[in-house]
Short mmCIF file of C-alpha atoms in Angstrom, two decimals:
data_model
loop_
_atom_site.label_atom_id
_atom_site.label_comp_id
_atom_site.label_asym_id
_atom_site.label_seq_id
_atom_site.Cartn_x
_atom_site.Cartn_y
_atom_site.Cartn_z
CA UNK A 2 -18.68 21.38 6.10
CA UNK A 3 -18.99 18.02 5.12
CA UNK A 4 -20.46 16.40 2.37
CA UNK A 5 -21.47 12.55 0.47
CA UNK A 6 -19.66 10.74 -1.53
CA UNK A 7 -21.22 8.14 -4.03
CA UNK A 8 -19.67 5.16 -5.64
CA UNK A 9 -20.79 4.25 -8.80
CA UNK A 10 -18.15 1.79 -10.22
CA UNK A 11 -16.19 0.42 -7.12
CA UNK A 12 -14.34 -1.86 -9.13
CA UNK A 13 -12.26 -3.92 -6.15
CA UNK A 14 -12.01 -1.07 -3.80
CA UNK A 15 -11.69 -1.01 0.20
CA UNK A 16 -11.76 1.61 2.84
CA UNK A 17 -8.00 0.89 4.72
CA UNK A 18 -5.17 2.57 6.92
CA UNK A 19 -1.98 1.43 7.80
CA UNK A 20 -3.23 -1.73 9.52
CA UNK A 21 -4.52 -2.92 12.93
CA UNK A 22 -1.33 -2.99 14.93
CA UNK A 23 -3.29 -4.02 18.46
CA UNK A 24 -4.39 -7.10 16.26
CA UNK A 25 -1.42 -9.75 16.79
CA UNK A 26 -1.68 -9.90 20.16
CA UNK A 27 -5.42 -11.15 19.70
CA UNK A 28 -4.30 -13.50 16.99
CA UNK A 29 -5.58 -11.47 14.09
CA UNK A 30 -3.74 -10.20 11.21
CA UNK A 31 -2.36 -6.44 11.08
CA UNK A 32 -3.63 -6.30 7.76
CA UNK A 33 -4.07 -2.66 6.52
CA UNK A 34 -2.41 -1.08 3.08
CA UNK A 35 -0.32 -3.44 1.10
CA UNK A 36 1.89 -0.72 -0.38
CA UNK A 37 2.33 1.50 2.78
CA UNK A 38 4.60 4.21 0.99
CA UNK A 39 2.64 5.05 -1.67
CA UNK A 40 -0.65 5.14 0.98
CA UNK A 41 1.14 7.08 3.45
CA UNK A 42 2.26 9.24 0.40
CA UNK A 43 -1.45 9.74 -0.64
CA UNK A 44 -2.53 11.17 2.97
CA UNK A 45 0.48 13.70 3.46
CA UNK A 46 -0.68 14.68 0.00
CA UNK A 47 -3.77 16.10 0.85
CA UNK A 48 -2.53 17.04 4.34
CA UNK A 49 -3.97 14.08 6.56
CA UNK A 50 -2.19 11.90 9.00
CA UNK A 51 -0.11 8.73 7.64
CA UNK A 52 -2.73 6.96 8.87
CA UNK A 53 -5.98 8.40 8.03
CA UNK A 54 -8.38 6.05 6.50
CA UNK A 55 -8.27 6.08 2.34
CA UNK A 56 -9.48 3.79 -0.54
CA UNK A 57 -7.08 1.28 -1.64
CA UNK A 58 -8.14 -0.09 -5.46
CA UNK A 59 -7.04 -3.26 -6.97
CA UNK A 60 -6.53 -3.29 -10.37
CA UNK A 61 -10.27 -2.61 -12.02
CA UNK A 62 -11.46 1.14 -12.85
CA UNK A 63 -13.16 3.02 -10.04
CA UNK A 64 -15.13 6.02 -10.00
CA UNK A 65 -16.74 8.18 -7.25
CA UNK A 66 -19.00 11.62 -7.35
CA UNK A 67 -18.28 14.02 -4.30
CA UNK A 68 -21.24 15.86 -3.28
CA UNK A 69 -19.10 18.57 -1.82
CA UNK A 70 -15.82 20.60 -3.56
CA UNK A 71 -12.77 17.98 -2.10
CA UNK A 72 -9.00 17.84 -2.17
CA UNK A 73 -7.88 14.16 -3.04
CA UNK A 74 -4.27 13.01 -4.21
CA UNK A 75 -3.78 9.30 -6.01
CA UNK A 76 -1.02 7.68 -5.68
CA UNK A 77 0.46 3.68 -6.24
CA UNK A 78 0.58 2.14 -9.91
CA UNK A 79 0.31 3.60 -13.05
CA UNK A 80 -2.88 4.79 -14.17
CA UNK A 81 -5.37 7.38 -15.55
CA UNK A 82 -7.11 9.87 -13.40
CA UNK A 83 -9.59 12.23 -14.42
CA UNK A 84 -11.54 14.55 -12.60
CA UNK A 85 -15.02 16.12 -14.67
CA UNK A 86 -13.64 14.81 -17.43
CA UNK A 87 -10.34 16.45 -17.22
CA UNK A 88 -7.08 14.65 -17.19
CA UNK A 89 -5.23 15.01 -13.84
CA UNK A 90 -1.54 13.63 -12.64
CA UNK A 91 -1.08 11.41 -9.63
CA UNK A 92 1.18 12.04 -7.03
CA UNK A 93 0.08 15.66 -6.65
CA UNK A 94 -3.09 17.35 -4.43
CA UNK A 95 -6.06 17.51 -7.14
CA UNK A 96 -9.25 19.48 -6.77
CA UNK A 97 -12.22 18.09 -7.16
CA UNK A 98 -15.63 20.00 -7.51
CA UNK A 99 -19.35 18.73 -6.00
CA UNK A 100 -20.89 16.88 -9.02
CA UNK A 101 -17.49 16.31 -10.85
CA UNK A 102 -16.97 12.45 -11.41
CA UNK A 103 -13.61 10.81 -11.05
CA UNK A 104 -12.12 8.18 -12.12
CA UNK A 105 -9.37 5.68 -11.50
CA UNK A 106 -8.83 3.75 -14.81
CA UNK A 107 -6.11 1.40 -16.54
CA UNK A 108 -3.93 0.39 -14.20
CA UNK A 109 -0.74 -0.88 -14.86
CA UNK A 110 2.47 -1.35 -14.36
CA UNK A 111 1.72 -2.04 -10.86
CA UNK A 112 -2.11 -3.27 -9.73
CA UNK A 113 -2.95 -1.06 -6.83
CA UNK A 114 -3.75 2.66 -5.99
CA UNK A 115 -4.78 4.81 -3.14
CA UNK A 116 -7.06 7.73 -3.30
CA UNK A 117 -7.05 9.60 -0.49
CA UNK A 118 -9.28 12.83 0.87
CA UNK A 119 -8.31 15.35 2.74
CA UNK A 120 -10.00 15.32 6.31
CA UNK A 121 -10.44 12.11 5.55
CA UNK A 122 -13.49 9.57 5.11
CA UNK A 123 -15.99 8.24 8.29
CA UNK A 124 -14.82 4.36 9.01
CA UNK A 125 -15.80 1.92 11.63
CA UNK A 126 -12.58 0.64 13.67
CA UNK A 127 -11.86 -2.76 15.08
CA UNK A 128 -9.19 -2.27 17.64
CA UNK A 129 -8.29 0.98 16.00
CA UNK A 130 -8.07 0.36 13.09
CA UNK A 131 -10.69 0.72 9.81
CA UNK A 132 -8.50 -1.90 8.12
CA UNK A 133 -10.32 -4.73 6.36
CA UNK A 134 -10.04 -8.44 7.69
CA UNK A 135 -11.93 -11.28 6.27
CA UNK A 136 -11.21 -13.69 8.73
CA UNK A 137 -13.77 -12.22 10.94
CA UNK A 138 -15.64 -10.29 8.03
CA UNK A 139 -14.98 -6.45 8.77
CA UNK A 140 -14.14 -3.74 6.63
CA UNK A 141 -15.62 -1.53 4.14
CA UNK A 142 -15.75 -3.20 1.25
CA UNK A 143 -17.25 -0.76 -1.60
CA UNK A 144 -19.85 -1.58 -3.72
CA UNK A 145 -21.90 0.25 -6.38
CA UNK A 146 -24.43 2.84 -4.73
CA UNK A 147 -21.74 2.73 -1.49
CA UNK A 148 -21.87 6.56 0.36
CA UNK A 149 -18.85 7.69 1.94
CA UNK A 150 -19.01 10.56 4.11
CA UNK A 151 -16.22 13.21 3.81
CA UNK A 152 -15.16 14.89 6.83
CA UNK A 153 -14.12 17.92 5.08
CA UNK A 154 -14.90 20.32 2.24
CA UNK A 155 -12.38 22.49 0.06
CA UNK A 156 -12.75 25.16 -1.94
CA UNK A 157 -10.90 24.56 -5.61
CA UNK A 158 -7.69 25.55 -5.75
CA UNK A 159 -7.09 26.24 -9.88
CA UNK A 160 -4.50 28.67 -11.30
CA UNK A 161 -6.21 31.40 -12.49
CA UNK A 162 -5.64 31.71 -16.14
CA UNK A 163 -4.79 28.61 -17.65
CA UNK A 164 -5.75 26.52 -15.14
CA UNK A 165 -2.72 24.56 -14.55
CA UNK A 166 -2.26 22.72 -11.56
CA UNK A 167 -0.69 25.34 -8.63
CA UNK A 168 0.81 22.16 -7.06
CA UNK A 169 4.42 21.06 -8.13
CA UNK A 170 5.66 19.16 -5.58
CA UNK A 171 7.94 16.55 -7.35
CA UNK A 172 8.12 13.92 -4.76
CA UNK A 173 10.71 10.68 -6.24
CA UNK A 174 8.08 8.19 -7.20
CA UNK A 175 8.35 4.33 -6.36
CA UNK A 176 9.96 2.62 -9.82
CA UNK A 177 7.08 0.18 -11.08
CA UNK A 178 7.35 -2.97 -13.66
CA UNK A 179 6.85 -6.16 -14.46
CA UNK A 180 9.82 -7.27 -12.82
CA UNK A 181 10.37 -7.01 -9.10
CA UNK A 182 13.92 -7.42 -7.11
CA UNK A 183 13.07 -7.68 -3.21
CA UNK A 184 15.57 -7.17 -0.69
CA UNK A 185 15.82 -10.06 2.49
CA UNK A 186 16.99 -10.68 5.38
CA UNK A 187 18.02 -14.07 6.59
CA UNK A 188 14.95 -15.77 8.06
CA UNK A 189 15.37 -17.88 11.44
CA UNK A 190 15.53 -21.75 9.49
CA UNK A 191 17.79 -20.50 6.92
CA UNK A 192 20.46 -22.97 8.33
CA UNK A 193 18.24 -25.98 8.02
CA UNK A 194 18.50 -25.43 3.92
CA UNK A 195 21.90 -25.68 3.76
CA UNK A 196 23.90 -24.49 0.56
CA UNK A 197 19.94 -24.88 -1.05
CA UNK A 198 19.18 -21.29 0.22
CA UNK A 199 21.42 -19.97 -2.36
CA UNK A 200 18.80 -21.05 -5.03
CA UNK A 201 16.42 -18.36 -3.59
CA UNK A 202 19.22 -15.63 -5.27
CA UNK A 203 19.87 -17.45 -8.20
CA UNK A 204 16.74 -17.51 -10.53
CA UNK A 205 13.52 -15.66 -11.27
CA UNK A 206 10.29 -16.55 -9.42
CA UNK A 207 7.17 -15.87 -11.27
CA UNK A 208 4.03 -14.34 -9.56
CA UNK A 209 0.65 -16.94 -8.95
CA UNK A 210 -2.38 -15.84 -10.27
CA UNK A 211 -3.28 -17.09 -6.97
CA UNK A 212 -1.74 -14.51 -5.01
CA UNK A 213 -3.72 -12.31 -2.47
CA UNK A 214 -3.32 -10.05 0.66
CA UNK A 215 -2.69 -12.82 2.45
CA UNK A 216 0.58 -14.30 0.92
CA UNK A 217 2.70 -14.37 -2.54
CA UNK A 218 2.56 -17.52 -4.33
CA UNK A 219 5.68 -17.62 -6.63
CA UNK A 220 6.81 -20.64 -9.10
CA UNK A 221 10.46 -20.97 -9.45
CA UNK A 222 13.63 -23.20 -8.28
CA UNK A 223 12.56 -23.95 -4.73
CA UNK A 224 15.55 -24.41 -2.03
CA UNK A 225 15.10 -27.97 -0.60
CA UNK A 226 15.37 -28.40 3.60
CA UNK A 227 18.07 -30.51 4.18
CA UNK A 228 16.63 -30.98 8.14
CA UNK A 229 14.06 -33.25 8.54
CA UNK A 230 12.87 -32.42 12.30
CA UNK A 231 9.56 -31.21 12.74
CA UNK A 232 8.62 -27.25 12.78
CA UNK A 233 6.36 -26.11 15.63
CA UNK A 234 3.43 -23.70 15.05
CA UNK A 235 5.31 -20.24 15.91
CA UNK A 236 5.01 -16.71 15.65
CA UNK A 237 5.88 -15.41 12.01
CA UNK A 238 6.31 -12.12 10.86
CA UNK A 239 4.84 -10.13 7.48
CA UNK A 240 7.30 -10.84 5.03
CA UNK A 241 8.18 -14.30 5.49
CA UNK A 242 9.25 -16.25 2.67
CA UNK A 243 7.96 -20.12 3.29
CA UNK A 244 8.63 -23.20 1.74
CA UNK A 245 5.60 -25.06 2.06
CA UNK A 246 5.58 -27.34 -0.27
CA UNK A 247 7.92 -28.63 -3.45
CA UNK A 248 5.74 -26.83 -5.52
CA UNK A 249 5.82 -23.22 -4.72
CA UNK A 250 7.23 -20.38 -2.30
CA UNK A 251 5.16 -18.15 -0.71
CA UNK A 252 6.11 -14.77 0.83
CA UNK A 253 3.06 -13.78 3.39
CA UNK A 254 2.12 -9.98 3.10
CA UNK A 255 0.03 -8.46 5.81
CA UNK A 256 -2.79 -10.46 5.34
CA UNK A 257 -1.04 -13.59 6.88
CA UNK A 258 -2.06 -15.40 10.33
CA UNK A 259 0.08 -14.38 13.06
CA UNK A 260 1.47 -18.38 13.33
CA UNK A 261 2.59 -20.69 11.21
CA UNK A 262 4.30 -24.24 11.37
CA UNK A 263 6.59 -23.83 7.48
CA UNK A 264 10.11 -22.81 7.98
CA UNK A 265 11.31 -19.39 7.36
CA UNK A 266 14.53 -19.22 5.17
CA UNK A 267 14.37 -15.43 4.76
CA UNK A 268 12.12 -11.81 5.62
CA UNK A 269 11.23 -9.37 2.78
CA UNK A 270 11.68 -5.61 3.65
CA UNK A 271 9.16 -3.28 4.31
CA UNK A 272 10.21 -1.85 1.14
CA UNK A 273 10.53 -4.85 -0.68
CA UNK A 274 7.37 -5.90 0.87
CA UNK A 275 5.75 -2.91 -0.77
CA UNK A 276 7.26 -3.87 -3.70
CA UNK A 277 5.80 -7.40 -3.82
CA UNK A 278 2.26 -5.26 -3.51
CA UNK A 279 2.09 -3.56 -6.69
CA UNK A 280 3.33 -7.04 -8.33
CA UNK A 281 0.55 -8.53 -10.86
CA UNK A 282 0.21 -12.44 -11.75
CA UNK A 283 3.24 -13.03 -14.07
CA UNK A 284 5.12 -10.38 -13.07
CA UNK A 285 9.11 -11.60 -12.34
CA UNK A 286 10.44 -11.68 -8.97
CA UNK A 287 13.81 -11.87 -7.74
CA UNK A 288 15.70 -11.69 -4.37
CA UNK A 289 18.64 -9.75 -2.84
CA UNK A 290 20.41 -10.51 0.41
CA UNK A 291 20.78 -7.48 2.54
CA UNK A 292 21.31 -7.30 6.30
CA UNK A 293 18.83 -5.96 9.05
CA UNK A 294 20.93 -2.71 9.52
CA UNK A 295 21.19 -1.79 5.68
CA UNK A 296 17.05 -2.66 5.12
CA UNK A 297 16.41 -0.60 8.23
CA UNK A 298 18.91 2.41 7.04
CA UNK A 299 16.95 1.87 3.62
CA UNK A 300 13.39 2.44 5.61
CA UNK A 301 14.19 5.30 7.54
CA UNK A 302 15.75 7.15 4.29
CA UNK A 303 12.08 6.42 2.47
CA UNK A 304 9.99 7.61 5.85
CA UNK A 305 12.73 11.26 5.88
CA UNK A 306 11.49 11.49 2.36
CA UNK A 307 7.49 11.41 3.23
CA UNK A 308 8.33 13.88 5.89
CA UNK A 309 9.74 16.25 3.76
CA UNK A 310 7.11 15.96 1.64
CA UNK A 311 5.01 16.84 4.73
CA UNK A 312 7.18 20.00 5.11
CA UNK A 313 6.75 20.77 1.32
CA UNK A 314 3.07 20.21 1.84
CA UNK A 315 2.44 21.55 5.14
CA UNK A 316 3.95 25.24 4.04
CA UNK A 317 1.85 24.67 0.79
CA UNK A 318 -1.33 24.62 2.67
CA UNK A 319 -0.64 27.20 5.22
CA UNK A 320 0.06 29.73 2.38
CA UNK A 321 -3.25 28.58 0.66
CA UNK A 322 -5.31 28.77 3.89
CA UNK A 323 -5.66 25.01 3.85
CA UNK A 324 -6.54 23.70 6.97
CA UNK A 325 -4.37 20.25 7.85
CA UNK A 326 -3.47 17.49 10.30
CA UNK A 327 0.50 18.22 11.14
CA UNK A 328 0.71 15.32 13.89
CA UNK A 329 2.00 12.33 11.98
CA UNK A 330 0.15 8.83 13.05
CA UNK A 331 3.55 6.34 12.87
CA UNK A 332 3.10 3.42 14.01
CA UNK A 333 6.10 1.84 15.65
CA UNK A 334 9.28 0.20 13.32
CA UNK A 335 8.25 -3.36 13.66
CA UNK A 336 9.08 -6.33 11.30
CA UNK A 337 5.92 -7.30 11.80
CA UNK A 338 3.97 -4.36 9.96
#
């Protein structure tokens, strides 16, 4: 069975995945979720693949009415979800009934969150992939009176007395603030700054109000290049942090162009990276050295803890008679993504 759903306050909302990982090698950007734990977190929630298309929302309040009884989790910053009224926690399976609104509001301590559905939500692909990217103008950006269609409907699942949530999963939750401390790896012109680079460890950066998907913009004590040679338009990886200018650094997220001609004194983590996308203009940023083996140890100690969430959830389901998707979509360990 499946069923409409209508946005009526879309607030900065998109239809995403985990990013178009064929798109690099046609010089677009692999764009997709900025925080990818807490979407992949969202879909193994409700039983979907990691990369099942979801709604990623950007700080404003959001609401949607399902035309058909759903199963949705919400995960990513701080916030307050209801459901008909009815306050509900994040980070756990929710059921939703056809006609009940819900509603994403107050976000903070972070400024994005992912709702996702299970079965999952109809969205176009460009080179498999639903992700948005402006550069060419695709995507599913939602707007009030937008119809999603949901691939899936499920019956409530309510304890029977009180009506407690049944679902108790406890998975460790991502800490969120105000203040951000990214791990890096040395980037490929690190040399070229000399005893500079040590500035990038030394004081806090604050987050630009004119930060995006495309790139951090952070204020701070900028490392000077002590080189003076010219740097050739190259291939550069999500995560970079550039110093283009005297003025500010910039760490591009997945949003960025697949080349660029600043040098590269250091690479964010993938976990650091989805750090930097819950950070809000002001928020404090600082940076810690780490080496590629320790950030990749780090990564594949986060992606054992999604999977055993899947377990948890996966033996949840099957007891409820939930129909799910047990083939996780990874995409490959890349810098680049």
């Amino acid at each position: 069975m499946s069923g409409q759903i209508l946005i009526s306050q879309p607030g900065l909302s998109v239809v995403t995945d985990l990013g178009r990982f064929a798109g690099p090698k046609f010089g677009l950007p692999v764009n997709g979720a900025l925080d990818q734990y807490s979407a992949r977190a969202a879909n193994i929630l409700v039983g979907n693949t990691d990369n099942s298309p979801l709604i990623e929302i950007t700080a404003l309040d959001f609401r949607m009415t399902p035309q058909t009884d759903l199963l949705i989790a919400v995960t990513g910053a701080p916030l307050q979800l209801t459901v008909g009224g009815r306050a509900c926690t994040q980070w756990e399976p929710v059921s939703v009934r056809a006609g009940e609104h819900v509603t994403v509001r107050g976000i903070h301590s972070g400024i994005r969150a992912y709702l996702a559905i299970h079965g999952s939500i109809d969205a176009p692909t460009l080179l498999g992939s639903c992700a948005p990217d402006t550069v060419v103008g695709f995507g599913m950006q939602l707007a009030e009176g937008s119809v999603l269609q949901a691939s899936r409907s499920v019956r409530p699942v309510r304890q029977p007395y009180f009506d407690l949530p049944l679902f108790r999963i406890g998975l460790q939750r991502p800490t969120m603030g105000s203040q951000h401390l990214i791990e890096v790896t040395d980037g490929p012109d690190i040399t070229d700054f000399g005893s500079s680079s040590a500035l990038l460890f030394e004081g806090p950066y604050q987050v630009s109000g004119r930060s995006n998907h495309i790139g951090l913009r952070l204020s701070g004590a900028l490392p000077e290049r002590q080189s003076d040679g010219e740097v050739l338009s190259r291939g550069v990886p999500v995560g970079a942090v550039e110093v283009p200018s005297r003025e500010e650094l910039l760490v591009l997220h997945r949003g960025r162009g697949v080349t660029a001609g600043y040098p590269v004194l250091a690479v964010a983590t993938r976990l650091g990276l989805d750090s930097l996308a819950q950070a809000r203009p002001g928020d404090t940023v600082r940076f810690k050295h780490t080496t590629v083996k320790a950030a990749t140890a780090s990564y594949r100690r986060a992606m054992n803890q999604l999977e055993a969430l899947r377990g948890s959830v996966d033996a949840i389901f099957a007891a409820l008679g939930i129909a799910g998707d047990v083939e996780p979509a990874e995409p490959p360990l890349r810098a680049c993504g």
